[in-house]
Structures are given as structure tokens and as C-alpha cells.
Amino acid sequence: MKKVLSGIQPSGQLTLGNYIGALQNFVKLQHSEECFFMIVDLHAISVPQDPANLREQTEAVAALFIAAGIDPSKATVFVQSHVREHAELGWLFTTLANMGELERMTQFKDKSSGKESVGAGLFVYPTLMAADILLYNADLVPVGDDQKQHLELTRDLAHRFNTRFGSYFTIPEPYIPKVGARIMSLDDASKKMSKSNPNPASFIALLDPPDVIRKKISRATTDSGREVKYDPANKPEISNLIGIYSHCANMSIAEIEARYEGQGYGPFKKDLAEHVVSVLEPLQNKYHDIRNSGEIHTILKQGAERASEVASRTLADAKDLMGFLRPRG
């Protein structure tokens, strides 16, 4: 079994894009690989967070992991800050990274653009991400296109450590599904569906009520014309909706095109909304059961204990190789 590591920030509401692009893949991978899935709260604070919201969202994201189908008996589910080795190895890798490498990170440039002051955490957070991955010597890392650059830095830092201190860390590979890796915004198909978008109509939150989902899809931007045809280059808006339909209805694109031939966007969007609701309602019911039962705290405690067993060994080995003196007595 290969080791898989991935995480999601507890900032904002998880979206249908997170479900299709990440959570569904987590659920598949847990059956064939050794998986570590975490809520990356240390990454979230690279930009200011309201403490009460951070606490609530961390628990909510963890519960959504389980509601989406991640089985804590098959995969290790935990909160990043509950495993202190992440922060310590993150610092060690910060000392191996160069200023130029971090300055070239596209996400840093995007998030710092136009701001008078930028936190140092936002600048160095790719080295913490590297530590997250390498603590578990992950073979595969599910990443979207926007995280490829960070994974490349992780590979470079692992190679640099291995060259300088002795071969130890696995060089991770990206896991990028061919389908469903990128669901776009409902109001602009040139942008990824994002929980940080200030316009709530641009995304479907996993906990949106059915009537809200129906309204958002009915108002989703469509291309000129009325043909339900998958053509990302010339009809990006309807192609994005067809992609969502395909995942939620478990139908091929060709089947969807044939079903709505000559019918226009209206019937298509109405049926799409019902398919999305049929997928999310059971997830929402399970989510509320988990939150009400309080079992998520037990799951996270057990997950952190399992993760710490692996992470503590990795950190101790890395410090030995770097020349740190072990405590005695």
C-alpha cells in the first residue's frame, strides 16, 4: 500500500467543488492505500482568522470528512495542530528553503498582491506543507492545479535534505484525477469554485439547504445559445454544469447531451439541481448526526494518536540526521 496525505483548510464553507474534486477521491483512496487526511488549521492562520469561527469550522470540516464517506477505521483523520511534529518539522524545512523559492510561489504572489503588509506565515507556509507531506513519507499527494507548485517545492526540499543529510525522505508524486479535479465557479467558469469567494452565489456549499441549491443553480451563468453541449473551449459555463451533472447523476457526458438534445438550458438546470440535492441531502443528514452525537472528538483524538506515532518517529530520525542532540536521562 502506498501512503497518501492530503488536507483541507477550515476557512469558509466546504463546497461541491471540494466534494467532487477532493473528498470523493479521499473516499476512493482509503480502500486501496494507507491514507492520512487532516484539517490544516495551522495553514488557515497564515491569514487572520476569527478564533470562534476557526474552532467551529475545524470541527465542521472534520464532520464533513466523515459524512462524505471517509471511514476513520480505514483512514487516519486528524487536526494538524493536534500533531505537534508538523510545526517542528515545518521550522526545520524553513531553514532549508531559499527566499527566492518562496517568493516565486504563485499563491503567495496572488494573496499578497496589492497589500501593504503581508504576514510571514503566508510567505513560509509552503515549507509547513512540505513537512505535512514528508512527516508521513507520503508516496501520493492529491493536489489541484493550484497546489502543484507547492508539491514541486516539497520534492525539492526532500531531495535537498536527502543530499545534505542522507537519503531518508520519500519523494512524493502528485495524484491528480483525470475527471472532477476542478469544478468551476457558478458565476464565472474561468475561476475555480472557491469557498473564499465573497459571492455566495458562485459556489454550492455542502451544507446549503435544498431550496438554496435550487436557486443557485437556476441562476448559474450559462453561455449564449441554448444547446446543452460539452465544449469547454467555446461553452465553458454549460460545460462546467455538465461536469457537475455527470458526477452527481453518475452519467456520462454523452448521455447527458443526448438526454437534453433540443430542450435548452431550463430543463437541464432544473434536473441538475435535483441531482445535486439528492447527493447532498444524505451527506447533510449524516453530518448533523455526527455533530449532535459528539463522536467527532473521539475520532479526531484517535486519529491524532495514530498520526503522532508515525510523525514522532519521522521527526526524531530527521533531527538525528541533522545533528540534534537527543535528550537523555
Coordinates of C-alpha atoms in Angstrom, one line a residue:
M1 CA 0.0 0.0 0.0
K2 CA 1.2 3.5 -0.8
K3 CA 0.9 6.3 1.7
V4 CA -1.4 9.2 0.8
L5 CA -1.5 12.6 2.6
S6 CA -3.9 15.4 2.0
G7 CA -5.7 18.2 3.9
I8 CA -8.3 20.9 3.6
Q9 CA -8.2 24.3 5.4
P10 CA -11.0 25.1 7.8
S11 CA -11.6 28.5 6.4
G12 CA -15.0 29.1 4.9
Q13 CA -17.6 26.5 4.0
L14 CA -16.7 23.4 2.0
T15 CA -18.2 23.4 -1.4
L16 CA -19.5 21.0 -4.0
G17 CA -16.1 21.6 -5.7
N18 CA -14.3 20.3 -2.6
Y19 CA -16.6 17.3 -2.5
I20 CA -16.1 16.3 -6.2
G21 CA -12.5 17.4 -6.5
A22 CA -11.2 16.1 -3.2
L23 CA -13.5 14.3 -0.8
Q24 CA -14.8 11.8 -3.3
N25 CA -11.2 10.9 -4.2
F26 CA -10.3 10.6 -0.5
V27 CA -13.1 8.1 -0.1
K28 CA -11.9 6.0 -3.1
L29 CA -8.2 6.1 -2.0
Q30 CA -8.9 4.9 1.6
H31 CA -9.8 1.4 0.2
S32 CA -6.5 0.8 -1.6
E33 CA -3.9 3.0 0.2
E34 CA -2.7 4.0 3.7
C35 CA -4.4 7.4 4.0
F36 CA -3.8 10.4 6.3
F37 CA -6.4 13.1 5.9
M38 CA -6.2 16.2 8.0
I39 CA -7.8 19.5 8.7
V40 CA -5.0 22.0 8.2
D41 CA -5.8 24.6 10.9
L42 CA -2.1 25.8 11.1
H43 CA -2.3 26.7 7.4
A44 CA -5.6 28.6 7.9
I45 CA -3.9 31.1 10.3
S46 CA -1.5 32.2 7.6
V47 CA -4.2 34.8 7.2
P48 CA -6.2 36.3 10.1
Q49 CA -9.0 34.1 11.5
D50 CA -11.7 34.8 14.0
P51 CA -11.0 32.3 16.9
A52 CA -14.6 31.2 17.3
N53 CA -15.0 30.7 13.6
L54 CA -11.8 28.7 13.3
R55 CA -12.8 26.4 16.1
E56 CA -16.3 25.9 14.6
Q57 CA -15.0 25.4 11.1
T58 CA -12.4 22.9 12.2
E59 CA -15.0 20.7 13.8
A60 CA -17.4 21.2 10.8
V61 CA -14.8 20.2 8.2
A62 CA -13.8 17.1 10.3
A63 CA -17.5 16.1 10.5
L64 CA -17.9 16.6 6.7
F65 CA -15.0 14.3 6.1
I66 CA -16.8 11.5 7.9
A67 CA -20.2 12.4 6.4
A68 CA -18.7 12.3 2.9
G69 CA -17.7 8.7 3.5
I70 CA -14.2 8.7 4.9
D71 CA -14.1 5.8 7.3
P72 CA -11.9 6.5 10.4
S73 CA -11.2 2.8 10.8
K74 CA -9.7 2.8 7.3
A75 CA -8.1 6.3 7.1
T76 CA -6.4 8.4 9.7
V77 CA -8.4 11.6 10.2
F78 CA -6.9 14.3 12.4
V79 CA -6.4 18.0 13.1
Q80 CA -3.0 19.3 12.0
S81 CA -2.3 21.3 15.2
H82 CA -3.1 18.1 17.3
V83 CA 0.1 16.6 16.0
R84 CA 2.8 19.0 17.1
E85 CA 5.5 17.4 14.9
H86 CA 4.0 19.3 11.9
A87 CA 5.1 22.6 13.3
E88 CA 8.5 21.5 14.4
L89 CA 9.4 19.8 11.1
G90 CA 7.9 22.8 9.3
W91 CA 10.5 25.0 11.0
L92 CA 13.3 22.6 10.1
F93 CA 12.3 22.8 6.4
T94 CA 12.0 26.6 6.6
T95 CA 15.8 26.6 7.3
L96 CA 16.3 24.5 4.1
A97 CA 14.2 26.7 1.8
N98 CA 15.6 29.7 0.0
M99 CA 13.9 33.2 -0.1
G100 CA 13.8 33.1 -3.9
E101 CA 11.9 29.8 -3.9
L102 CA 9.2 31.1 -1.6
E103 CA 9.0 34.4 -3.4
R104 CA 8.2 32.6 -6.6
M105 CA 5.2 30.8 -5.2
T106 CA 2.2 31.9 -7.2
Q107 CA -0.3 31.6 -4.3
F108 CA 1.9 34.0 -2.2
K109 CA 2.1 36.5 -5.0
D110 CA -1.7 36.3 -5.6
K111 CA -2.7 36.6 -1.9
S112 CA -0.2 39.4 -1.2
S113 CA -0.9 41.4 -4.3
G114 CA -1.9 45.0 -3.5
K115 CA -1.5 44.6 0.3
E116 CA 0.7 47.0 2.3
S117 CA 1.5 44.3 4.9
V118 CA 1.8 40.6 4.5
G119 CA 2.2 38.1 7.3
A120 CA 5.4 36.0 7.4
G121 CA 3.3 32.9 7.8
L122 CA 1.8 33.3 4.4
F123 CA 5.3 33.5 3.0
V124 CA 6.7 30.4 4.7
Y125 CA 3.6 28.2 4.7
P126 CA 4.8 26.1 1.7
T127 CA 7.6 24.7 4.0
L128 CA 5.0 23.7 6.5
M129 CA 3.1 22.0 3.7
A130 CA 6.3 20.1 2.8
A131 CA 6.6 19.0 6.4
D132 CA 3.0 17.8 6.4
I133 CA 3.7 15.5 3.5
L134 CA 7.1 14.3 4.4
L135 CA 6.3 13.5 8.1
Y136 CA 4.4 10.5 6.7
N137 CA 6.8 9.8 3.8
A138 CA 3.7 10.1 1.6
D139 CA 4.0 8.5 -1.9
L140 CA 1.0 10.3 -3.3
V141 CA -0.5 13.7 -2.6
P142 CA -3.9 14.5 -4.1
V143 CA -3.5 18.1 -5.4
G144 CA -5.3 20.5 -7.6
D145 CA -3.6 22.6 -10.2
D146 CA -3.2 25.4 -7.8
Q147 CA -1.0 23.3 -5.4
K148 CA 1.3 21.7 -8.0
Q149 CA 3.9 24.3 -7.4
H150 CA 3.9 23.7 -3.7
L151 CA 4.4 20.0 -4.2
E152 CA 7.3 20.7 -6.5
L153 CA 8.9 22.7 -3.7
T154 CA 8.2 19.7 -1.3
R155 CA 10.0 17.4 -3.8
D156 CA 13.0 19.8 -4.0
L157 CA 13.2 20.1 -0.2
A158 CA 13.1 16.4 0.3
H159 CA 15.8 15.9 -2.3
R160 CA 17.9 18.7 -0.7
F161 CA 17.6 17.1 2.8
N162 CA 18.5 13.6 1.4
T163 CA 21.5 15.0 -0.4
R164 CA 22.8 17.0 2.6
F165 CA 22.0 14.7 5.5
G166 CA 21.5 11.2 4.0
S167 CA 18.7 9.5 2.0
Y168 CA 15.6 9.4 4.2
F169 CA 12.5 11.1 2.8
T170 CA 10.3 9.7 0.0
I171 CA 10.0 12.0 -3.0
P172 CA 6.2 12.3 -3.3
E173 CA 4.2 12.2 -6.5
P174 CA 1.0 14.2 -7.3
Y175 CA -2.3 12.3 -7.5
I176 CA -4.4 14.3 -10.0
P177 CA -7.7 12.5 -11.1
K178 CA -8.4 12.8 -14.8
V179 CA -12.1 13.7 -14.1
G180 CA -13.5 16.0 -11.5
A181 CA -10.3 17.6 -10.3
R182 CA -11.5 21.1 -11.0
I183 CA -15.1 22.3 -10.6
M184 CA -15.5 26.0 -11.6
S185 CA -17.5 28.9 -10.2
L186 CA -21.2 29.1 -11.0
D187 CA -20.9 32.8 -12.0
D188 CA -17.6 32.6 -13.9
A189 CA -16.3 29.3 -15.4
S190 CA -12.8 30.8 -15.8
K191 CA -12.4 30.6 -12.0
K192 CA -12.3 27.6 -9.7
M193 CA -15.3 27.1 -7.4
S194 CA -13.9 28.5 -4.1
K195 CA -15.2 28.7 -0.5
S196 CA -13.3 32.0 -0.2
N197 CA -15.2 33.7 -3.0
P198 CA -17.1 36.7 -1.4
N199 CA -20.1 36.0 -3.7
P200 CA -22.1 33.1 -2.1
A201 CA -23.9 32.6 -5.4
S202 CA -20.7 31.5 -7.0
F203 CA -20.5 28.2 -5.1
I204 CA -22.7 25.5 -3.7
A205 CA -21.8 24.9 0.0
L206 CA -22.1 21.3 1.2
L207 CA -24.5 22.5 3.9
D208 CA -26.7 24.7 1.7
P209 CA -30.4 23.9 2.1
P210 CA -32.1 22.3 -0.9
D211 CA -34.0 25.5 -1.8
V212 CA -30.8 27.5 -1.8
I213 CA -29.1 24.9 -4.0
R214 CA -32.0 25.0 -6.5
K215 CA -31.9 28.8 -6.6
K216 CA -28.1 29.0 -7.1
I217 CA -28.2 26.5 -10.0
S218 CA -31.2 28.2 -11.6
R219 CA -29.2 31.5 -11.6
A220 CA -25.9 29.9 -12.7
T221 CA -24.3 31.7 -15.6
T222 CA -24.8 30.0 -19.0
D223 CA -23.3 30.6 -22.4
S224 CA -25.2 32.2 -25.3
G225 CA -27.4 29.9 -27.2
R226 CA -29.4 27.0 -25.6
E227 CA -27.6 23.8 -26.7
V228 CA -26.6 21.5 -23.8
K229 CA -23.2 20.5 -25.3
Y230 CA -19.9 19.8 -23.6
D231 CA -17.4 22.2 -25.2
P232 CA -15.1 23.7 -22.6
A233 CA -13.3 26.0 -25.1
N234 CA -16.4 27.6 -26.6
K235 CA -19.1 26.9 -24.0
P236 CA -17.2 26.9 -20.6
E237 CA -20.2 27.7 -18.5
I238 CA -22.6 25.0 -19.6
S239 CA -19.6 22.5 -19.8
N240 CA -18.9 23.2 -16.1
L241 CA -22.5 22.4 -15.2
I242 CA -22.5 19.3 -17.4
G243 CA -19.4 18.2 -15.4
I244 CA -21.2 18.6 -12.1
Y245 CA -24.3 16.8 -13.5
S246 CA -22.1 13.9 -14.6
H247 CA -20.6 13.4 -11.1
C248 CA -23.9 13.8 -9.2
A249 CA -26.0 11.7 -11.6
N250 CA -23.3 9.2 -12.4
M251 CA -24.0 9.7 -16.1
S252 CA -21.6 10.1 -19.0
I253 CA -21.3 13.4 -20.8
A254 CA -22.6 11.8 -24.0
E255 CA -25.7 10.5 -22.1
I256 CA -26.4 14.0 -20.7
E257 CA -26.0 15.6 -24.1
A258 CA -28.4 13.1 -25.6
R259 CA -31.0 13.5 -22.9
Y260 CA -31.3 17.3 -23.3
E261 CA -30.9 17.5 -27.1
G262 CA -33.2 20.2 -28.3
Q263 CA -34.5 21.0 -24.8
G264 CA -32.4 24.0 -23.8
Y265 CA -30.9 25.1 -20.5
G266 CA -34.1 25.3 -18.4
P267 CA -35.0 21.6 -18.1
F268 CA -31.3 20.7 -17.8
K269 CA -30.7 23.1 -14.9
K270 CA -33.9 22.0 -13.1
D271 CA -32.8 18.3 -13.2
L272 CA -29.3 19.2 -12.3
A273 CA -30.5 20.9 -9.1
E274 CA -32.4 17.8 -8.1
H275 CA -29.4 15.6 -8.7
V276 CA -27.2 17.8 -6.6
V277 CA -29.8 17.9 -3.8
S278 CA -30.1 14.1 -3.9
V279 CA -26.3 13.8 -3.3
L280 CA -26.0 16.4 -0.6
E281 CA -29.1 15.8 1.5
P282 CA -27.9 12.4 2.8
L283 CA -24.5 13.9 3.5
Q284 CA -26.1 16.7 5.4
N285 CA -28.2 14.4 7.5
K286 CA -25.2 12.3 8.4
Y287 CA -23.2 15.5 9.2
H288 CA -25.9 16.7 11.6
D289 CA -26.0 13.2 13.3
I290 CA -22.2 13.3 13.8
R291 CA -22.2 16.9 15.2
N292 CA -25.1 16.1 17.5
S293 CA -23.5 12.9 18.8
G294 CA -20.1 14.5 19.6
E295 CA -18.3 11.4 18.2
I296 CA -16.1 13.6 16.0
H297 CA -14.0 14.4 19.1
T298 CA -13.2 10.8 19.7
I299 CA -12.4 10.2 16.0
L300 CA -10.0 13.2 16.0
K301 CA -8.3 12.1 19.2
Q302 CA -7.8 8.6 17.9
G303 CA -6.6 9.9 14.6
A304 CA -4.1 12.3 16.2
E305 CA -2.7 9.4 18.3
R306 CA -2.2 7.3 15.2
A307 CA -0.7 10.1 13.2
S308 CA 1.6 11.1 16.1
E309 CA 3.1 7.5 16.2
V310 CA 4.3 7.9 12.6
A311 CA 5.2 11.6 12.8
S312 CA 7.2 11.3 16.0
R313 CA 9.4 8.6 14.5
T314 CA 10.0 10.7 11.4
L315 CA 10.8 13.8 13.3
A316 CA 13.2 12.0 15.6
D317 CA 15.0 10.4 12.6
A318 CA 15.2 13.7 10.8
K319 CA 16.7 15.5 13.8
D320 CA 19.2 12.7 14.3
L321 CA 20.4 13.1 10.7
M322 CA 20.6 16.9 11.1
G323 CA 22.8 16.5 14.2
F324 CA 20.5 17.5 17.0
L325 CA 21.4 16.2 20.4
R326 CA 18.8 13.8 21.8
P327 CA 17.7 14.4 25.4
R328 CA 19.0 11.8 27.9
G329 CA 18.0 10.7 31.4

